[in-house]
Amino acid sequence: MQMPAFTMLNHHARCAGADAFRAAALARRLRGEGEPGIICCRRFVNAGAGRAPGVVDHRGGAARMRHHGLAMARPEMQAKARAARLERSACAGDVSPAVPDGLAASSMQVEPAGGCKAAGFVRG
């Protein structure tokens, strides 16, 4: 398994029930039709706290921006926006020039941690 070069951590506050968020999550469609530069996509729902964090690992920053462009056009993204409000995002890893430019053009509030990998592993 390849080590991700760029990771995005999204913090959502749920506006609808947990089932509505699960139904709107793009993970199933992304696996088959999404950006091939996505290594792993994980969505979580904390029903009691009204939270829905998500982690998406990409091959690099450019793959992240392509993923964002594809995902924003999907009906699931509009459903997800009704089910949960994105509070903040943090990114780490390969912050290529495409990332800050793309984020500046979007409405996302992102903590651009950036940096290069210092350590880690992926079990296969």
mmCIF file of C-alpha atoms in Angstrom:
data_model
loop_
_atom_site.group_PDB
_atom_site.id
_atom_site.type_symbol
_atom_site.label_atom_id
_atom_site.label_comp_id
_atom_site.label_asym_id
_atom_site.label_seq_id
_atom_site.Cartn_x
_atom_site.Cartn_y
_atom_site.Cartn_z
ATOM 1 C CA MET A 1 0.000 0.000 0.000
ATOM 2 C CA GLN A 2 1.332 3.431 -0.926
ATOM 3 C CA MET A 3 1.984 6.056 1.744
ATOM 4 C CA PRO A 4 -0.298 9.079 1.118
ATOM 5 C CA ALA A 5 1.442 12.290 0.077
ATOM 6 C CA PHE A 6 -1.466 14.571 1.043
ATOM 7 C CA THR A 7 -4.104 14.101 3.739
ATOM 8 C CA MET A 8 -7.253 16.155 4.269
ATOM 9 C CA LEU A 9 -9.104 16.001 7.595
ATOM 10 C CA ASN A 10 -12.618 17.485 7.471
ATOM 11 C CA HIS A 11 -14.671 18.313 10.566
ATOM 12 C CA HIS A 12 -18.443 18.401 9.926
ATOM 13 C CA ALA A 13 -21.243 19.335 12.305
ATOM 14 C CA ARG A 14 -24.300 17.297 11.367
ATOM 15 C CA CYS A 15 -27.423 19.269 10.485
ATOM 16 C CA ALA A 16 -29.505 16.145 9.841
ATOM 17 C CA GLY A 17 -29.559 12.652 11.283
ATOM 18 C CA ALA A 18 -26.701 10.196 11.058
ATOM 19 C CA ASP A 19 -28.550 8.156 8.410
ATOM 20 C CA ALA A 20 -28.868 11.214 6.152
ATOM 21 C CA PHE A 21 -25.121 11.807 6.401
ATOM 22 C CA ARG A 22 -24.332 8.151 5.690
ATOM 23 C CA ALA A 23 -26.587 8.216 2.613
ATOM 24 C CA ALA A 24 -24.918 11.384 1.328
ATOM 25 C CA ALA A 25 -21.307 10.298 1.886
ATOM 26 C CA LEU A 26 -19.491 10.099 -1.419
ATOM 27 C CA ALA A 27 -17.224 7.202 -0.456
ATOM 28 C CA ARG A 28 -19.010 4.478 -2.454
ATOM 29 C CA ARG A 29 -19.162 6.493 -5.654
ATOM 30 C CA LEU A 30 -15.643 7.885 -5.251
ATOM 31 C CA ARG A 31 -14.182 4.403 -5.150
ATOM 32 C CA GLY A 32 -15.618 3.495 -8.548
ATOM 33 C CA GLU A 33 -15.851 6.818 -10.365
ATOM 34 C CA GLY A 34 -13.688 9.285 -8.466
ATOM 35 C CA GLU A 35 -10.197 10.670 -8.801
ATOM 36 C CA PRO A 36 -7.750 7.733 -9.103
ATOM 37 C CA GLY A 37 -5.286 9.694 -6.945
ATOM 38 C CA ILE A 38 -7.410 8.993 -3.849
ATOM 39 C CA ILE A 39 -5.670 6.299 -1.828
ATOM 40 C CA CYS A 40 -8.194 6.045 0.987
ATOM 41 C CA CYS A 41 -11.455 7.764 1.968
ATOM 42 C CA ARG A 42 -12.922 7.305 5.455
ATOM 43 C CA ARG A 43 -16.085 8.920 6.812
ATOM 44 C CA PHE A 44 -17.242 8.648 10.415
ATOM 45 C CA VAL A 45 -20.463 9.559 12.224
ATOM 46 C CA ASN A 46 -20.720 10.274 15.943
ATOM 47 C CA ALA A 47 -24.494 10.138 16.368
ATOM 48 C CA GLY A 48 -24.466 11.246 20.002
ATOM 49 C CA ALA A 49 -22.252 14.304 19.489
ATOM 50 C CA GLY A 50 -23.633 15.384 16.114
ATOM 51 C CA ARG A 51 -20.186 15.180 14.513
ATOM 52 C CA ALA A 52 -19.098 13.652 11.219
ATOM 53 C CA PRO A 53 -15.342 13.774 10.609
ATOM 54 C CA GLY A 54 -13.749 12.511 7.432
ATOM 55 C CA VAL A 55 -10.213 11.693 6.314
ATOM 56 C CA VAL A 56 -9.154 11.484 2.675
ATOM 57 C CA ASP A 57 -5.626 10.429 1.684
ATOM 58 C CA HIS A 58 -4.341 11.405 -1.761
ATOM 59 C CA ARG A 59 -1.274 10.641 -3.859
ATOM 60 C CA GLY A 60 -0.485 14.381 -3.771
ATOM 61 C CA GLY A 61 -1.914 17.873 -3.612
ATOM 62 C CA ALA A 62 -2.817 17.954 -7.306
ATOM 63 C CA ALA A 63 -4.890 14.764 -6.876
ATOM 64 C CA ARG A 64 -6.700 16.443 -3.977
ATOM 65 C CA MET A 65 -7.660 19.411 -6.134
ATOM 66 C CA ARG A 66 -8.866 17.149 -8.979
ATOM 67 C CA HIS A 67 -10.930 15.193 -6.427
ATOM 68 C CA HIS A 68 -12.490 18.416 -5.130
ATOM 69 C CA GLY A 69 -13.422 19.493 -8.669
ATOM 70 C CA LEU A 70 -15.082 16.149 -9.430
ATOM 71 C CA ALA A 71 -16.854 15.825 -6.081
ATOM 72 C CA MET A 72 -18.383 19.310 -6.057
ATOM 73 C CA ALA A 73 -20.413 18.498 -9.176
ATOM 74 C CA ARG A 74 -21.958 15.332 -7.680
ATOM 75 C CA PRO A 75 -25.518 15.288 -6.294
ATOM 76 C CA GLU A 76 -24.146 13.503 -3.224
ATOM 77 C CA MET A 77 -22.147 16.642 -2.387
ATOM 78 C CA GLN A 78 -25.296 18.783 -2.318
ATOM 79 C CA ALA A 79 -26.995 16.136 -0.152
ATOM 80 C CA LYS A 80 -23.971 16.095 2.161
ATOM 81 C CA ALA A 81 -24.113 19.902 2.442
ATOM 82 C CA ARG A 82 -27.732 19.582 3.609
ATOM 83 C CA ALA A 83 -26.847 16.793 6.049
ATOM 84 C CA ALA A 84 -23.730 18.376 7.570
ATOM 85 C CA ARG A 85 -21.956 21.723 7.706
ATOM 86 C CA LEU A 86 -18.209 21.776 7.120
ATOM 87 C CA GLU A 87 -16.738 23.590 10.117
ATOM 88 C CA ARG A 88 -13.056 23.358 9.302
ATOM 89 C CA SER A 89 -10.462 21.355 7.457
ATOM 90 C CA ALA A 90 -6.803 20.648 7.995
ATOM 91 C CA CYS A 91 -4.342 19.372 5.453
ATOM 92 C CA ALA A 92 -0.896 17.872 5.767
ATOM 93 C CA GLY A 93 1.701 16.751 3.304
ATOM 94 C CA ASP A 94 2.535 17.713 -0.255
ATOM 95 C CA VAL A 95 1.034 21.186 -0.540
ATOM 96 C CA SER A 96 1.737 21.718 -4.230
ATOM 97 C CA PRO A 97 1.018 25.152 -5.772
ATOM 98 C CA ALA A 98 -2.384 23.873 -6.947
ATOM 99 C CA VAL A 99 -3.583 23.447 -3.358
ATOM 100 C CA PRO A 100 -3.368 27.011 -1.950
ATOM 101 C CA ASP A 101 -4.654 28.471 -5.229
ATOM 102 C CA GLY A 102 -7.585 26.036 -5.312
ATOM 103 C CA LEU A 103 -8.425 26.532 -1.649
ATOM 104 C CA ALA A 104 -8.316 30.315 -2.016
ATOM 105 C CA ALA A 105 -10.874 30.041 -4.828
ATOM 106 C CA SER A 106 -13.215 27.901 -2.709
ATOM 107 C CA SER A 107 -15.266 28.719 0.373
ATOM 108 C CA MET A 108 -13.364 26.196 2.510
ATOM 109 C CA GLN A 109 -11.589 27.354 5.659
ATOM 110 C CA VAL A 110 -8.436 25.237 5.751
ATOM 111 C CA GLU A 111 -5.506 25.028 8.124
ATOM 112 C CA PRO A 112 -2.691 24.504 5.578
ATOM 113 C CA ALA A 113 -0.248 22.594 7.779
ATOM 114 C CA GLY A 114 1.725 21.347 4.794
ATOM 115 C CA GLY A 115 5.157 19.965 5.426
ATOM 116 C CA CYS A 116 6.905 16.852 4.268
ATOM 117 C CA LYS A 117 6.548 13.423 5.828
ATOM 118 C CA ALA A 118 8.809 12.945 8.812
ATOM 119 C CA ALA A 119 7.830 9.400 9.748
ATOM 120 C CA GLY A 120 5.052 6.859 9.440
ATOM 121 C CA PHE A 121 4.015 3.586 7.871
ATOM 122 C CA VAL A 122 1.106 1.879 6.164
ATOM 123 C CA ARG A 123 0.336 -1.763 6.805
ATOM 124 C CA GLY A 124 -0.781 -3.627 3.715
#
